[in-house]
PDB file of C-alpha atoms in Angstrom:
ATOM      1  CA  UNK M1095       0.000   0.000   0.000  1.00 38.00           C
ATOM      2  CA  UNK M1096       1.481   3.460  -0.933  1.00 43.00           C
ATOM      3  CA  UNK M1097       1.357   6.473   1.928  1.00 46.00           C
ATOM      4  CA  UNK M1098      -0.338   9.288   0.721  1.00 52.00           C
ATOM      5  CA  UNK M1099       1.811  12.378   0.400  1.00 50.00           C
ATOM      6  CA  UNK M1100       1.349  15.511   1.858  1.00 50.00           C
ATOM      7  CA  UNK M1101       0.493  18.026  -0.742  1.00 69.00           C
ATOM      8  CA  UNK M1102      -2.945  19.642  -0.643  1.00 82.00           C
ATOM      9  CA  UNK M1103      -4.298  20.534  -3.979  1.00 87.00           C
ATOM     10  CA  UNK M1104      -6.079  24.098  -3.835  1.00 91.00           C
ATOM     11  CA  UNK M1105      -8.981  23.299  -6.034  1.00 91.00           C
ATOM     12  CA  UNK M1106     -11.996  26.214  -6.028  1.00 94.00           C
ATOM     13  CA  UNK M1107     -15.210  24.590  -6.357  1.00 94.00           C
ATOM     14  CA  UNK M1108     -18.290  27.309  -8.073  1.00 95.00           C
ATOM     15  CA  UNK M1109     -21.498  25.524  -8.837  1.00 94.00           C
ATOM     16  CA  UNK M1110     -24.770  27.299  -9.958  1.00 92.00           C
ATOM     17  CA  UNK M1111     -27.650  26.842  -7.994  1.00 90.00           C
ATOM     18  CA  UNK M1112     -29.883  24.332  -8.959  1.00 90.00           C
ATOM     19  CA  UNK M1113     -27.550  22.479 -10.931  1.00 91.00           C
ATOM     20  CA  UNK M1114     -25.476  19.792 -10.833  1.00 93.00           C
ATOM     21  CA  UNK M1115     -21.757  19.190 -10.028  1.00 94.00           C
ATOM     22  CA  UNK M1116     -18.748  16.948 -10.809  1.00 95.00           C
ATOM     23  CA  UNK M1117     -15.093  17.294  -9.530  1.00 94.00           C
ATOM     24  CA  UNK M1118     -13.134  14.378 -10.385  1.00 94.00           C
ATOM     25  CA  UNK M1119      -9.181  14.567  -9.147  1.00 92.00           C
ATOM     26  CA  UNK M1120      -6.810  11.957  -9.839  1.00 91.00           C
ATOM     27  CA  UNK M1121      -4.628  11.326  -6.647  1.00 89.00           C
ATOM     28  CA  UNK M1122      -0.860  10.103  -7.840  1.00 87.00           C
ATOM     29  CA  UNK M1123       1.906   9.845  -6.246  1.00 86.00           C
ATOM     30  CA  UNK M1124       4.244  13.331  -6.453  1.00 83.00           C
ATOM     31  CA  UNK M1125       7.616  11.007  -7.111  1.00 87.00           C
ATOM     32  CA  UNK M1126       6.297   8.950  -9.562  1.00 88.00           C
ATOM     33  CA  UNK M1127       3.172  10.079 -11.403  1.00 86.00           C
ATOM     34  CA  UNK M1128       1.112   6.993 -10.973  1.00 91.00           C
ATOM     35  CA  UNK M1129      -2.263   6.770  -9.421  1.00 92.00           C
ATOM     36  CA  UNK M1130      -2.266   5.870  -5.625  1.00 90.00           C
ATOM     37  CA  UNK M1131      -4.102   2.818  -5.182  1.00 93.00           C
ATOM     38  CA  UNK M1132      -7.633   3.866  -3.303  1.00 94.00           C
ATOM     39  CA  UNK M1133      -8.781   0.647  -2.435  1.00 94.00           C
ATOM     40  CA  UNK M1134     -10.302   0.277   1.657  1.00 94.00           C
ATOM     41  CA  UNK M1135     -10.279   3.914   1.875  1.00 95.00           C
ATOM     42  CA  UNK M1136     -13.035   6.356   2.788  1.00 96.00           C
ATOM     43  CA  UNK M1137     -13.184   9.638   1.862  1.00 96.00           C
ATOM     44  CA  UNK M1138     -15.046  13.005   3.661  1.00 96.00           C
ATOM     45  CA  UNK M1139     -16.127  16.463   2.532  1.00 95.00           C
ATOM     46  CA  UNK M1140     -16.602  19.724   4.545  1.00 94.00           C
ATOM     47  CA  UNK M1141     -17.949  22.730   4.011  1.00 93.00           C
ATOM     48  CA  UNK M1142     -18.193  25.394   6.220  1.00 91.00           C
ATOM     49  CA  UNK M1143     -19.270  28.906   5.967  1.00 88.00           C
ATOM     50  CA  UNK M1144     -16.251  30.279   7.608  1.00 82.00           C
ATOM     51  CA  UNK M1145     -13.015  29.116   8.770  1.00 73.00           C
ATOM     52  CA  UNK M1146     -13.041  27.142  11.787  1.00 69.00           C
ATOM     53  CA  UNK M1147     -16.498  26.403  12.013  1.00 66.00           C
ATOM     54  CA  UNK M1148     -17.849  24.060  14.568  1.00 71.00           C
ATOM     55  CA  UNK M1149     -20.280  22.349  12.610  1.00 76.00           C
ATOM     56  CA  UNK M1150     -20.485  22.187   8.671  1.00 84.00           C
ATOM     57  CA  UNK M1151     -23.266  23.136   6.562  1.00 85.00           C
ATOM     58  CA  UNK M1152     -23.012  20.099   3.799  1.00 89.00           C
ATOM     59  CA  UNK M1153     -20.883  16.832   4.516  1.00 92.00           C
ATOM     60  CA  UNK M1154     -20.211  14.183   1.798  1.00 94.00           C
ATOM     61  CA  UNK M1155     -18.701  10.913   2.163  1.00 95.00           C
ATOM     62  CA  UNK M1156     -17.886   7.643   0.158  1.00 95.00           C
ATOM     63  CA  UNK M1157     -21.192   5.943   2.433  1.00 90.00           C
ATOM     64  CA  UNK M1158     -23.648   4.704  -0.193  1.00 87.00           C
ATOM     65  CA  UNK M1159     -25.008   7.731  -2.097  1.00 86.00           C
ATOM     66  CA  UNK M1160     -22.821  10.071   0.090  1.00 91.00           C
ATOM     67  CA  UNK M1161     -21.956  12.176  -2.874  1.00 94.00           C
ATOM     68  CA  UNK M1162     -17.914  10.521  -3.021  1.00 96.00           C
ATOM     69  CA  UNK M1163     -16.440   7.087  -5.101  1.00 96.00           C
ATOM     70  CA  UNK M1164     -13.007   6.434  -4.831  1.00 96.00           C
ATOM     71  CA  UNK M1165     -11.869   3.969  -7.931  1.00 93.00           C
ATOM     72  CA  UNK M1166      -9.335   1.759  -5.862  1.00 87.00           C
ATOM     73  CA  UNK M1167      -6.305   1.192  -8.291  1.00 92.00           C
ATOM     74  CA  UNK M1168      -6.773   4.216 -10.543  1.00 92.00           C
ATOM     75  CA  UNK M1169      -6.330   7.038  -7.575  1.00 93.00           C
ATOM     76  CA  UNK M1170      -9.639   8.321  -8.552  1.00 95.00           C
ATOM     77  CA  UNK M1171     -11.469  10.609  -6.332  1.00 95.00           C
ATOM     78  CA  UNK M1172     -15.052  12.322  -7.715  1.00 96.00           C
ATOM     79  CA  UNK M1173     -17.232  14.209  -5.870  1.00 96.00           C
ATOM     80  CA  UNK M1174     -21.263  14.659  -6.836  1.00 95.00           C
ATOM     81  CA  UNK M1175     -23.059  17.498  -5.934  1.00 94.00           C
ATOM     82  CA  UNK M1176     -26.881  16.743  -6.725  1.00 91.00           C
ATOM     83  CA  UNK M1177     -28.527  19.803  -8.022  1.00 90.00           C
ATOM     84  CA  UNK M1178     -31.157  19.538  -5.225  1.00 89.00           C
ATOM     85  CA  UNK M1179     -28.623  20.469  -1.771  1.00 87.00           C
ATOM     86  CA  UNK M1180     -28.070  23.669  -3.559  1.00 85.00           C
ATOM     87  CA  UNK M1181     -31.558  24.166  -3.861  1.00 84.00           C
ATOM     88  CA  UNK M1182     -32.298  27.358  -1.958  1.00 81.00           C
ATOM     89  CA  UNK M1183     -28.848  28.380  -0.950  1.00 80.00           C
ATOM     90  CA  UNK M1184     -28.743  31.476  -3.298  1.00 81.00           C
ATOM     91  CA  UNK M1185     -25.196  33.173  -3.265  1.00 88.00           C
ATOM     92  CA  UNK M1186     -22.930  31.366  -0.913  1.00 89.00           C
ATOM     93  CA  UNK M1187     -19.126  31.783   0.075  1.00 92.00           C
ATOM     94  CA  UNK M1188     -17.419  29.115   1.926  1.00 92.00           C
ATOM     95  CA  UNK M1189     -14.877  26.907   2.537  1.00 93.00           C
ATOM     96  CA  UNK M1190     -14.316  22.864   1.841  1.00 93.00           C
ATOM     97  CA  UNK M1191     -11.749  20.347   3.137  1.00 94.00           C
ATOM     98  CA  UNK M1192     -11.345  16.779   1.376  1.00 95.00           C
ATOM     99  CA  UNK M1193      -9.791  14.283   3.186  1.00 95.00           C
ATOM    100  CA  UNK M1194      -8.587  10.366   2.383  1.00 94.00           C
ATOM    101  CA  UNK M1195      -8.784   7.745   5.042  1.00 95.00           C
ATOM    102  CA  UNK M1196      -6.617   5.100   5.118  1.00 92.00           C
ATOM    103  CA  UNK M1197      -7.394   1.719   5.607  1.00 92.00           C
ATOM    104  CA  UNK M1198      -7.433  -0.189   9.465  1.00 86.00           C
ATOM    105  CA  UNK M1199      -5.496  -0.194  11.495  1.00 88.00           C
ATOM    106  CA  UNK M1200      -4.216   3.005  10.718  1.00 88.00           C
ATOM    107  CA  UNK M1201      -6.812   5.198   9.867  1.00 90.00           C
ATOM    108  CA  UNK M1202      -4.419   8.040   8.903  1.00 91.00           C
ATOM    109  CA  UNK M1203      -6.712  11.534   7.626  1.00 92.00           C
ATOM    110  CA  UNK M1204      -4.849  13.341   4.903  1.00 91.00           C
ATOM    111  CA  UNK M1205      -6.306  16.586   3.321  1.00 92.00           C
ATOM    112  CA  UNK M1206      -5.776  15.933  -0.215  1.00 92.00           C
ATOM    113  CA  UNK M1207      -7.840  19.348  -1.246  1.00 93.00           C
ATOM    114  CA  UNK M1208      -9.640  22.371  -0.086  1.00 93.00           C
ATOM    115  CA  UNK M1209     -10.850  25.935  -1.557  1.00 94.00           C
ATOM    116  CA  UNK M1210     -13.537  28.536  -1.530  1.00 94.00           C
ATOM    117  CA  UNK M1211     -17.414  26.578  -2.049  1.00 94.00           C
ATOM    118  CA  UNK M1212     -19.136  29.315  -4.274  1.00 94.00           C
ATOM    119  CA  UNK M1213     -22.696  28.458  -5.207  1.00 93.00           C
ATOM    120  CA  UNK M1214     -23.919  31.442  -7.374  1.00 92.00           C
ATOM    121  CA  UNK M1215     -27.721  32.105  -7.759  1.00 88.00           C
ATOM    122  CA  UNK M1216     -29.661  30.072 -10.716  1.00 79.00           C
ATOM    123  CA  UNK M1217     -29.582  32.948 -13.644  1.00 70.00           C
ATOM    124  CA  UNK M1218     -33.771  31.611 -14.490  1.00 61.00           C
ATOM    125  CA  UNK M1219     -34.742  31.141 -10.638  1.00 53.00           C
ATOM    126  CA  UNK M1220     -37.146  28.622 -12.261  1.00 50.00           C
ATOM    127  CA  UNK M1221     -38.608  26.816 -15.393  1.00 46.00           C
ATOM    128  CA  UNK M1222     -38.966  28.216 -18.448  1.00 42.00           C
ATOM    129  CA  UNK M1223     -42.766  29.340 -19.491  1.00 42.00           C
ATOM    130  CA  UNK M1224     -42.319  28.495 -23.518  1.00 41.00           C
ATOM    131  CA  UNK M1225     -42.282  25.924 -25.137  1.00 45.00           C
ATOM    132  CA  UNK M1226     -39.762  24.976 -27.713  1.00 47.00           C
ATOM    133  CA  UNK M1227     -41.075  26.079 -31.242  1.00 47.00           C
ATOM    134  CA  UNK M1228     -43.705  28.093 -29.968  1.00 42.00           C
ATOM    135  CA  UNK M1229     -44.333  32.020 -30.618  1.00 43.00           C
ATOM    136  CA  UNK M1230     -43.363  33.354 -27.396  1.00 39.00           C
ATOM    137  CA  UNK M1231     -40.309  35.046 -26.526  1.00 35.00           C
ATOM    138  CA  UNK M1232     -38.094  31.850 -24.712  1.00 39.00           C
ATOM    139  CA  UNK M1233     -36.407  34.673 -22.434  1.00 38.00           C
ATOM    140  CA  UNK M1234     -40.256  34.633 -20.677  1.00 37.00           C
ATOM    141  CA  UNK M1235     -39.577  32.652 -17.941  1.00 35.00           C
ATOM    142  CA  UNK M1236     -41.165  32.319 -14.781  1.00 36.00           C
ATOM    143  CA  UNK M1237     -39.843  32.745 -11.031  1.00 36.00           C
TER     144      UNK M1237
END
């Protein structure tokens, strides 16, 4: 098994409200360039509205449907965002941490990335009121 390295990729994450999101990041090794191998480890994300927070407003992990899959051998790391825990958030500043969990018995936490969480407002704040094709204008949409 290889031991993770301590680098911490700043990555910013912006999503539009409303909308999905995908950040996929390929964890190699810094000496070598190959993919660490991912297998038995768990994986957590934070976000907080400020540094230092006590409690986070939006955690993901690698549970079933906890918004993380590691792909064991190929160092693969992506994080889903479902369009729907944006829902209502509007314009949002914060901050995320991702970490890697190693395997028992060590259980060794290494922040492999963190950043600003920006989720801007939807730019319809709804669904459209046209339909494709017909005469009215398609920028009527409704709120």
């Amino acid at each position: 098994m290889s031991t993770l390295a301590p680098t911490t990729a700043l990555i910013h994450i912006e999503i539009e409200e409303n909308t999905d999101y995908n950040l996929k990041i390929n964890y190699t090794e810094p000496s070598t360039g190959l993919p660490v191998d991912l297998t038995g480890y768990e994986a957590e994300l934070y976000v907080d509205a400020s540094m230092g927070d006590s409690g986070s407003l939006m955690t993901l992990t690698t549970a079933v449907d906890g918004g993380i899959t590691l792909t064991g051998v190929n160092g693969e790391v992506t994080v889903t965002i479902a369009a729907y825990v944006t829902n209502g958030l509007g314009m949002f500043r914060g901050f995320y941490s991702l970490y890697l969990i190693s395997p028992s018995p060590d259980f060794i936490r290494s922040k492999i990335s963190k950043g600003f969480f920006t989720v801007s407002p939807s730019v319809l704040g709804g669904t459209p009121s046209w339909t494709p094709g017909a005469p009215s204008s398609p920028l009527g949409y409704s709120g």
